[in-house]
Amino acid sequence: MEIYTTKGEVEIFPQKGGWHYVRVPTDITEMLLHEAQRGLIPIRATVGETSWETSLMPMGDGTHFVALNAKVRKKENIELGMSISVSFQLR
């Protein structure tokens, strides 16, 4: 199964309790849209030594992102504004 890798800045949605995330380039998500289920693309993501089941989620503007939950951020010492690599494969 193909592994996709993207590097991006950790951002946060502005509302209270907003998710931390990394954007996924449009060229990657366009290749994977045929796998979408209600806009979500099921993946297994990896950052550093941490892997988890999640989905590429739509931003609402045609792009997608990978959410970084608190457990992953803590384990990998990820902070807002950092540039990180995220690898993923379809589930």
PDB file of C-alpha atoms in Angstrom:
ATOM      1  CA  MET A   1       0.000   0.000   0.000  1.00  0.00           C
ATOM      2  CA  GLU A   2       1.347   3.421  -0.939  1.00  0.00           C
ATOM      3  CA  ILE A   3       2.630   5.727   1.795  1.00  0.00           C
ATOM      4  CA  TYR A   4       2.115   9.466   1.372  1.00  0.00           C
ATOM      5  CA  THR A   5       4.231  12.012   3.235  1.00  0.00           C
ATOM      6  CA  THR A   6       3.630  15.704   3.719  1.00  0.00           C
ATOM      7  CA  LYS A   7       5.477  18.333   5.682  1.00  0.00           C
ATOM      8  CA  GLY A   8       3.628  21.313   7.085  1.00  0.00           C
ATOM      9  CA  GLU A   9       3.198  23.780   9.886  1.00  0.00           C
ATOM     10  CA  VAL A  10       1.054  22.820  12.856  1.00  0.00           C
ATOM     11  CA  GLU A  11      -1.944  25.149  12.854  1.00  0.00           C
ATOM     12  CA  ILE A  12      -5.018  25.464  15.076  1.00  0.00           C
ATOM     13  CA  PHE A  13      -8.620  26.277  14.259  1.00  0.00           C
ATOM     14  CA  PRO A  14      -9.410  29.673  15.847  1.00  0.00           C
ATOM     15  CA  GLN A  15     -12.537  28.736  17.813  1.00  0.00           C
ATOM     16  CA  LYS A  16     -12.348  27.703  21.476  1.00  0.00           C
ATOM     17  CA  GLY A  17     -11.160  24.118  21.706  1.00  0.00           C
ATOM     18  CA  GLY A  18     -10.077  24.213  18.049  1.00  0.00           C
ATOM     19  CA  TRP A  19      -8.154  21.259  16.668  1.00  0.00           C
ATOM     20  CA  HIS A  20      -4.434  21.299  15.953  1.00  0.00           C
ATOM     21  CA  TYR A  21      -3.786  20.108  12.408  1.00  0.00           C
ATOM     22  CA  VAL A  22      -1.461  19.926   9.409  1.00  0.00           C
ATOM     23  CA  ARG A  23      -2.764  20.700   5.932  1.00  0.00           C
ATOM     24  CA  VAL A  24      -2.426  18.081   3.200  1.00  0.00           C
ATOM     25  CA  PRO A  25      -1.463  19.342  -0.272  1.00  0.00           C
ATOM     26  CA  THR A  26      -4.280  19.443  -2.803  1.00  0.00           C
ATOM     27  CA  ASP A  27      -2.436  17.194  -5.257  1.00  0.00           C
ATOM     28  CA  ILE A  28      -2.420  14.360  -2.702  1.00  0.00           C
ATOM     29  CA  THR A  29      -6.054  14.737  -1.668  1.00  0.00           C
ATOM     30  CA  GLU A  30      -7.212  14.982  -5.291  1.00  0.00           C
ATOM     31  CA  MET A  31      -5.604  11.573  -5.941  1.00  0.00           C
ATOM     32  CA  LEU A  32      -7.443  10.099  -2.945  1.00  0.00           C
ATOM     33  CA  LEU A  33     -10.914  11.664  -3.263  1.00  0.00           C
ATOM     34  CA  HIS A  34     -12.303   8.458  -4.760  1.00  0.00           C
ATOM     35  CA  GLU A  35     -11.726   6.904  -1.298  1.00  0.00           C
ATOM     36  CA  ALA A  36     -13.779   9.566   0.517  1.00  0.00           C
ATOM     37  CA  GLN A  37     -16.686   8.532   2.733  1.00  0.00           C
ATOM     38  CA  ARG A  38     -18.877  11.570   3.475  1.00  0.00           C
ATOM     39  CA  GLY A  39     -15.887  13.801   2.731  1.00  0.00           C
ATOM     40  CA  LEU A  40     -13.547  11.851   5.039  1.00  0.00           C
ATOM     41  CA  ILE A  41     -10.662   9.751   3.718  1.00  0.00           C
ATOM     42  CA  PRO A  42      -9.793   6.974   6.228  1.00  0.00           C
ATOM     43  CA  ILE A  43      -6.040   6.740   6.907  1.00  0.00           C
ATOM     44  CA  ARG A  44      -3.407   5.426   9.289  1.00  0.00           C
ATOM     45  CA  ALA A  45      -1.204   8.419  10.116  1.00  0.00           C
ATOM     46  CA  THR A  46       2.316   8.444  11.542  1.00  0.00           C
ATOM     47  CA  VAL A  47       4.294  11.257  13.137  1.00  0.00           C
ATOM     48  CA  GLY A  48       7.675  10.269  14.533  1.00  0.00           C
ATOM     49  CA  GLU A  49       7.179   6.986  16.394  1.00  0.00           C
ATOM     50  CA  THR A  50       3.424   7.449  16.863  1.00  0.00           C
ATOM     51  CA  SER A  51       0.772   5.962  14.544  1.00  0.00           C
ATOM     52  CA  TRP A  52      -3.001   6.203  14.840  1.00  0.00           C
ATOM     53  CA  GLU A  53      -6.218   5.575  12.906  1.00  0.00           C
ATOM     54  CA  THR A  54      -7.839   8.792  11.693  1.00  0.00           C
ATOM     55  CA  SER A  55      -9.126  10.430   8.511  1.00  0.00           C
ATOM     56  CA  LEU A  56      -8.139  13.204   6.178  1.00  0.00           C
ATOM     57  CA  MET A  57     -10.834  15.762   6.950  1.00  0.00           C
ATOM     58  CA  PRO A  58     -12.142  18.456   4.610  1.00  0.00           C
ATOM     59  CA  MET A  59     -11.334  22.102   5.367  1.00  0.00           C
ATOM     60  CA  GLY A  60     -14.445  23.232   3.498  1.00  0.00           C
ATOM     61  CA  ASP A  61     -12.464  24.901   0.725  1.00  0.00           C
ATOM     62  CA  GLY A  62     -11.558  21.777  -1.259  1.00  0.00           C
ATOM     63  CA  THR A  63      -8.462  20.969   0.816  1.00  0.00           C
ATOM     64  CA  HIS A  64      -7.991  18.414   3.606  1.00  0.00           C
ATOM     65  CA  PHE A  65      -6.060  18.188   6.866  1.00  0.00           C
ATOM     66  CA  VAL A  66      -4.790  15.670   9.436  1.00  0.00           C
ATOM     67  CA  ALA A  67      -5.936  16.449  12.983  1.00  0.00           C
ATOM     68  CA  LEU A  68      -3.294  16.047  15.696  1.00  0.00           C
ATOM     69  CA  ASN A  69      -4.933  15.017  18.950  1.00  0.00           C
ATOM     70  CA  ALA A  70      -3.462  15.934  22.343  1.00  0.00           C
ATOM     71  CA  LYS A  71      -2.109  12.420  22.955  1.00  0.00           C
ATOM     72  CA  VAL A  72      -0.083  12.492  19.714  1.00  0.00           C
ATOM     73  CA  ARG A  73       1.126  16.056  20.309  1.00  0.00           C
ATOM     74  CA  LYS A  74       2.267  15.233  23.838  1.00  0.00           C
ATOM     75  CA  LYS A  75       4.004  11.977  22.903  1.00  0.00           C
ATOM     76  CA  GLU A  76       5.869  13.611  19.984  1.00  0.00           C
ATOM     77  CA  ASN A  77       6.434  17.019  21.691  1.00  0.00           C
ATOM     78  CA  ILE A  78       4.520  18.840  18.949  1.00  0.00           C
ATOM     79  CA  GLU A  79       3.680  22.502  19.434  1.00  0.00           C
ATOM     80  CA  LEU A  80       1.738  25.075  17.462  1.00  0.00           C
ATOM     81  CA  GLY A  81       3.828  26.579  14.650  1.00  0.00           C
ATOM     82  CA  MET A  82       6.270  23.668  14.376  1.00  0.00           C
ATOM     83  CA  SER A  83       7.020  22.195  10.965  1.00  0.00           C
ATOM     84  CA  ILE A  84       6.459  18.430  11.065  1.00  0.00           C
ATOM     85  CA  SER A  85       6.269  15.497   8.672  1.00  0.00           C
ATOM     86  CA  VAL A  86       3.142  13.376   8.588  1.00  0.00           C
ATOM     87  CA  SER A  87       3.085  10.075   6.716  1.00  0.00           C
ATOM     88  CA  PHE A  88      -0.106   8.169   6.020  1.00  0.00           C
ATOM     89  CA  GLN A  89      -1.620   5.336   4.081  1.00  0.00           C
ATOM     90  CA  LEU A  90      -5.188   4.479   3.237  1.00  0.00           C
ATOM     91  CA  ARG A  91      -7.023   2.131   5.596  1.00  0.00           C
TER      92      ARG A  91
END
